[in-house]
Short mmCIF file of C-alpha atoms in Angstrom, two decimals:
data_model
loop_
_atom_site.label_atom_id
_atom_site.label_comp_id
_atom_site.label_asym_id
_atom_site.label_seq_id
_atom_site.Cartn_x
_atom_site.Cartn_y
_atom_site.Cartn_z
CA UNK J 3 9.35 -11.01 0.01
CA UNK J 4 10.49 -7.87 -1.98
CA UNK J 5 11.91 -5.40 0.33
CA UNK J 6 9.90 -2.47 -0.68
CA UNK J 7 7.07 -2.04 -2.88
CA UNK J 8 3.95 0.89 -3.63
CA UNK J 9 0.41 0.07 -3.29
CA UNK J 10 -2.80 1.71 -2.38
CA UNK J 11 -3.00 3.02 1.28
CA UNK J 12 -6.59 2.32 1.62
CA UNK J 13 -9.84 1.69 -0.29
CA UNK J 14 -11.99 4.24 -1.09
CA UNK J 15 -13.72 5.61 -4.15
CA UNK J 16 -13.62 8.72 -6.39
CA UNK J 17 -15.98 10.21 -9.04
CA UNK J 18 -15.79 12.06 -12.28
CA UNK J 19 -17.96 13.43 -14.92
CA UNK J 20 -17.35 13.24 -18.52
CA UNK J 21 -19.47 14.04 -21.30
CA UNK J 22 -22.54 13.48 -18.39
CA UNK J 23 -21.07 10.32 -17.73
CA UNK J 24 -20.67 8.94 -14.37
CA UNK J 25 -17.33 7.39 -13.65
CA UNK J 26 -16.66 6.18 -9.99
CA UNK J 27 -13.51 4.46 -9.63
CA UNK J 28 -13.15 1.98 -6.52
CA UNK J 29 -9.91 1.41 -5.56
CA UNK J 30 -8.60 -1.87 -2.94
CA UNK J 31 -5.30 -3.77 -1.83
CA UNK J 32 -5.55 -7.45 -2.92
CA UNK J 33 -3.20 -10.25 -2.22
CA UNK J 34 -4.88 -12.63 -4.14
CA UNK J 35 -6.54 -13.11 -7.04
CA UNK J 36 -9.63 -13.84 -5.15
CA UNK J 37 -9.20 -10.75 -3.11
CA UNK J 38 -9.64 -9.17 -6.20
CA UNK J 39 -12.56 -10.88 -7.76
CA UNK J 40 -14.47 -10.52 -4.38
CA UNK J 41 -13.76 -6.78 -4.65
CA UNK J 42 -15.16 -6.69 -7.66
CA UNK J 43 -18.09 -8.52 -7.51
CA UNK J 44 -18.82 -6.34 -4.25
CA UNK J 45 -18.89 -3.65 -6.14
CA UNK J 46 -20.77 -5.22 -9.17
CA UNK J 47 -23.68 -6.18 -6.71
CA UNK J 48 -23.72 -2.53 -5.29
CA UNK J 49 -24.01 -1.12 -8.86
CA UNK J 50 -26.29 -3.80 -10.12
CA UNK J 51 -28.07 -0.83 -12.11
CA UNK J 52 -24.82 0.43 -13.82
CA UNK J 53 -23.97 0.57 -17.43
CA UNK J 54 -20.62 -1.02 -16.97
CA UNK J 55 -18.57 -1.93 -14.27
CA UNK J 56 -14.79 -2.77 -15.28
CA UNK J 57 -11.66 -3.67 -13.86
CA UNK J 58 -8.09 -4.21 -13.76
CA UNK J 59 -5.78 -5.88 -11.03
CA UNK J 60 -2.24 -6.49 -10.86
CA UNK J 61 -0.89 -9.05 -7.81
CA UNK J 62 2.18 -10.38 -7.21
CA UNK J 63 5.99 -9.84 -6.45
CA UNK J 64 6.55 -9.89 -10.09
CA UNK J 65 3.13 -8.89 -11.42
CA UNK J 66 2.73 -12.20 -12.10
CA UNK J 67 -0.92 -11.80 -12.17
CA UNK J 68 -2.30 -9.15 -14.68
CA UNK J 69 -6.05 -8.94 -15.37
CA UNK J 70 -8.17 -6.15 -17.29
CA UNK J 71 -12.09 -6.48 -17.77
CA UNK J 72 -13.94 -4.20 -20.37
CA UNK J 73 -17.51 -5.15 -19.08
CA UNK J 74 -19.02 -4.53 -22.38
CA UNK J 75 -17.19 -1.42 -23.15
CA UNK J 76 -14.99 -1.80 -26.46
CA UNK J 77 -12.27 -3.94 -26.60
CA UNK J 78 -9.23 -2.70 -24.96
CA UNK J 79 -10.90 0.79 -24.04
CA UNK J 80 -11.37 0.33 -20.32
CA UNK J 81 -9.65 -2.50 -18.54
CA UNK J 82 -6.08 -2.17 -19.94
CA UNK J 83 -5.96 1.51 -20.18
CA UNK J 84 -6.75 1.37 -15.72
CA UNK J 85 -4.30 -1.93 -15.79
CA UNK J 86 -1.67 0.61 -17.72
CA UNK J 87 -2.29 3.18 -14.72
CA UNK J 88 -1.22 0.29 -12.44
CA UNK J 89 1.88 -0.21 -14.35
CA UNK J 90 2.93 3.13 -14.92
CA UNK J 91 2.53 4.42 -10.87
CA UNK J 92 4.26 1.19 -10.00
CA UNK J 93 1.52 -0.20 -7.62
CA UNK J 94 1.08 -3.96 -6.77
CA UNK J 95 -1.29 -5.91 -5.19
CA UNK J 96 -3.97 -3.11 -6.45
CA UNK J 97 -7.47 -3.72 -7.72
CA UNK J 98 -9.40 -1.34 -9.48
CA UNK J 99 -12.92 -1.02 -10.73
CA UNK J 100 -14.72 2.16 -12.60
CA UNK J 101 -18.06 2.21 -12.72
CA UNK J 102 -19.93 4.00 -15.58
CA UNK J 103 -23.30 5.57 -15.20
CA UNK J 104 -24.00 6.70 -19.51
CA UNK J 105 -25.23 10.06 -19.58
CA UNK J 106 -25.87 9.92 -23.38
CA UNK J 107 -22.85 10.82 -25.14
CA UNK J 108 -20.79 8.79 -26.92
CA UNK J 109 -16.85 9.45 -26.16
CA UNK J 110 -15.63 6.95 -28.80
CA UNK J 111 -12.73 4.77 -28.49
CA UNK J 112 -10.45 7.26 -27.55
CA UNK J 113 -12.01 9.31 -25.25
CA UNK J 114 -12.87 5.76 -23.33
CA UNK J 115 -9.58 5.03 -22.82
CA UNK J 116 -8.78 8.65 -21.62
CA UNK J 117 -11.66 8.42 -18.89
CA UNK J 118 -11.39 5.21 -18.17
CA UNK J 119 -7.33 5.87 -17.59
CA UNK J 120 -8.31 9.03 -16.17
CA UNK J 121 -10.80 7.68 -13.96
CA UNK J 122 -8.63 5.26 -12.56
CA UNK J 123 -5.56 7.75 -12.18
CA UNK J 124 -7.84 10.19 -10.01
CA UNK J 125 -9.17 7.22 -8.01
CA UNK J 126 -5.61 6.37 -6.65
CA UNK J 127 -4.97 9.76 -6.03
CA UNK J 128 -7.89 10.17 -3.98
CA UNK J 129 -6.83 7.20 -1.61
CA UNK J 130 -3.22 7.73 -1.55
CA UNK J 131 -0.71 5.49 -2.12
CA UNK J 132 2.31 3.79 0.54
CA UNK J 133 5.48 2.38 0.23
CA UNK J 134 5.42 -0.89 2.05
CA UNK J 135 9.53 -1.58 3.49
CA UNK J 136 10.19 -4.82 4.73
CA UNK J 137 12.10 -4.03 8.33
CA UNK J 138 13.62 -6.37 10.83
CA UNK J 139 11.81 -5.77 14.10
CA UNK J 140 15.23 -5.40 16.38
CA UNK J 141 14.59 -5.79 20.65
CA UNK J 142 16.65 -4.41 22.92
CA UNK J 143 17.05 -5.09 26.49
CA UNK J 144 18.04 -2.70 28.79
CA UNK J 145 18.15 -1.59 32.23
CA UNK J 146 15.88 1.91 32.99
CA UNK J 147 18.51 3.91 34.03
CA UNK J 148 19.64 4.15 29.95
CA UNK J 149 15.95 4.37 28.36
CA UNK J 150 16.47 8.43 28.34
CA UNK J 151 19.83 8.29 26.49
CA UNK J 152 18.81 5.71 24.20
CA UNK J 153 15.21 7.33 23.20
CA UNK J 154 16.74 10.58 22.32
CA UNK J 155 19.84 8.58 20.08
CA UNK J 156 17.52 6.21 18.12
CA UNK J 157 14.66 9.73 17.67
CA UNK J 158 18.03 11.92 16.18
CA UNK J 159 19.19 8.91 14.12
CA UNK J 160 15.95 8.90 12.80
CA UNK J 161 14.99 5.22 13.97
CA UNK J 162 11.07 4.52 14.54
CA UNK J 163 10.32 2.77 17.59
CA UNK J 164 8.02 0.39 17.34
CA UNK J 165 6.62 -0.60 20.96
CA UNK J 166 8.23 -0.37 24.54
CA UNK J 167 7.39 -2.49 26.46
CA UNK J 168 8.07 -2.34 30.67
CA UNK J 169 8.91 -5.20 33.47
CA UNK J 170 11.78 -5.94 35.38
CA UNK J 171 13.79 -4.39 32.77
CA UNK J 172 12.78 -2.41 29.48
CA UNK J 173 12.25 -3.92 25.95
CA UNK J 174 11.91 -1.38 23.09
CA UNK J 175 11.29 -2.70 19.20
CA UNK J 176 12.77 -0.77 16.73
CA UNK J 177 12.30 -0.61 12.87
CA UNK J 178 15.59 -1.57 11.38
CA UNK J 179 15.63 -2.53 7.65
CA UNK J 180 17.59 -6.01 6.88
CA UNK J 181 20.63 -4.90 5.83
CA UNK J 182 21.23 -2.55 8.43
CA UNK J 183 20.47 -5.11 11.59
CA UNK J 184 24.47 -5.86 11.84
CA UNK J 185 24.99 -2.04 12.46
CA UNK J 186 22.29 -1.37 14.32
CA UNK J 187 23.51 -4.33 17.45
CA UNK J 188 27.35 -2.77 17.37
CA UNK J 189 25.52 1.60 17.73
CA UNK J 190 23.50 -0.12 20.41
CA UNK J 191 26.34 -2.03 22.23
CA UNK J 192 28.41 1.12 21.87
CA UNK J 193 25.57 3.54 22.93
CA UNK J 194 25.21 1.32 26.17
CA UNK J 195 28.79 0.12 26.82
CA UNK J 196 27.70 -3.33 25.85
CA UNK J 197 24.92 -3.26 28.96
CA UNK J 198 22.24 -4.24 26.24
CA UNK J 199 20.73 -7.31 25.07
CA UNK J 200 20.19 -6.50 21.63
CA UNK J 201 18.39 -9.26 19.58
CA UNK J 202 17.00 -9.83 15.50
CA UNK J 203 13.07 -10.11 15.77
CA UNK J 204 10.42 -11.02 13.19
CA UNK J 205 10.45 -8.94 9.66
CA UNK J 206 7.20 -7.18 8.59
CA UNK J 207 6.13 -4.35 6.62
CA UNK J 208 6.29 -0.65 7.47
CA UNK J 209 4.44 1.74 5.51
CA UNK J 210 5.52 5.66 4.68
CA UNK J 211 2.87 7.36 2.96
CA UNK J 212 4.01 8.83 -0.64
CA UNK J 213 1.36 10.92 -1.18
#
């Protein structure tokens, strides 16, 4: 598991005109490379009556897989100019597909790969983008009487709390990432006088929005 990474925050779609062209780009996470290809066949079967609908994915830790469609459009002037967009803003596990609506014009091989590129570009923009950080989910035990002091050290230390959770004594999960966890148990055991039960939970992914 990489311990930080970019991808899409959400799907959602975007449109542009060019040249009285329609060009709606539809943006998605996807794991796998079936993920994608249902994404895209979703979106094929919505715009049955379009006059291209390409794509480009890239999945995997290492990009290992790296796919670009041009749908009919010339060769190389839609699929790998939105796979290069992937590339260059870093994303993974990111499907894209741009749908074109010709209004008439011809754009030629270059401006294709602008719009298409362009297309694309705007599409992530419009549905943001996340940095996914793999944490360690710390727990702490303690008694009530130090939840006050130890809220108001973990909010100015800028640790995010995950959940608290209350019975005979109080369990809060904290957002620590990996290489910090050793740290994190000796602040806690000096914040408490070594009154807490501090404990290494399951990793997962956090997300901070980037834009």
């Amino acid at each position: 598991m990489l311990p930080r990474y970019l991808t899409v925050k959400t799907a959602g779609s975007h449109e542009i005109i060019i040249q009285k062209s329609r060009f709606i780009a539809h943006v998605n996470r996807a794991e796998t490379e079936e993920d994608a290809q249902a994404f895209i066949q979703s979106i094929k079967k919505e715009h049955w009556n379009a006059t291209h609908n390409c794509s480009a994915y890239l999945i995997g830790e290492n990009d290992l897989i790296q796919k670009a469609n041009d749908d009919g459009e010339p060769s190389g002037t839609a699929g790998i100019p939105m796979l290069e967009v992937l590339k260059k803003r870093g994303l993974k596990d990111t499907v894209v597909v741009v749908t074109r609506y010709f209004g008439g014009i011809k754009l030629g091989a270059g401006g294709l790969i602008r719009a298409y590129g362009r297309a694309a570009s705007e599409g992530i923009d419009a549905v943001g983008i996340v940095e996914r950080r793999l944490m360690n989910v710390m727990k702490i035990g303690i008694d009530y009487s130090w939840l006050g002091k130890l809220e108001n050290e973990l909010r100015n230390q800028k640790f995010l709390v995950k959940n608290i959770h209350y019975s005979d004594q109080v369990e809060i999960d904290v957002y620590v990432e990996s290489e910090g966890t050793g740290q994190f148990s000796d602040l806690i055991t000096e914040l408490t006088n070594g009154q807490a039960d501090v404990s290494d939970g399951p990793q997962e992914y956090l997300e901070v929005d980037v834009n």
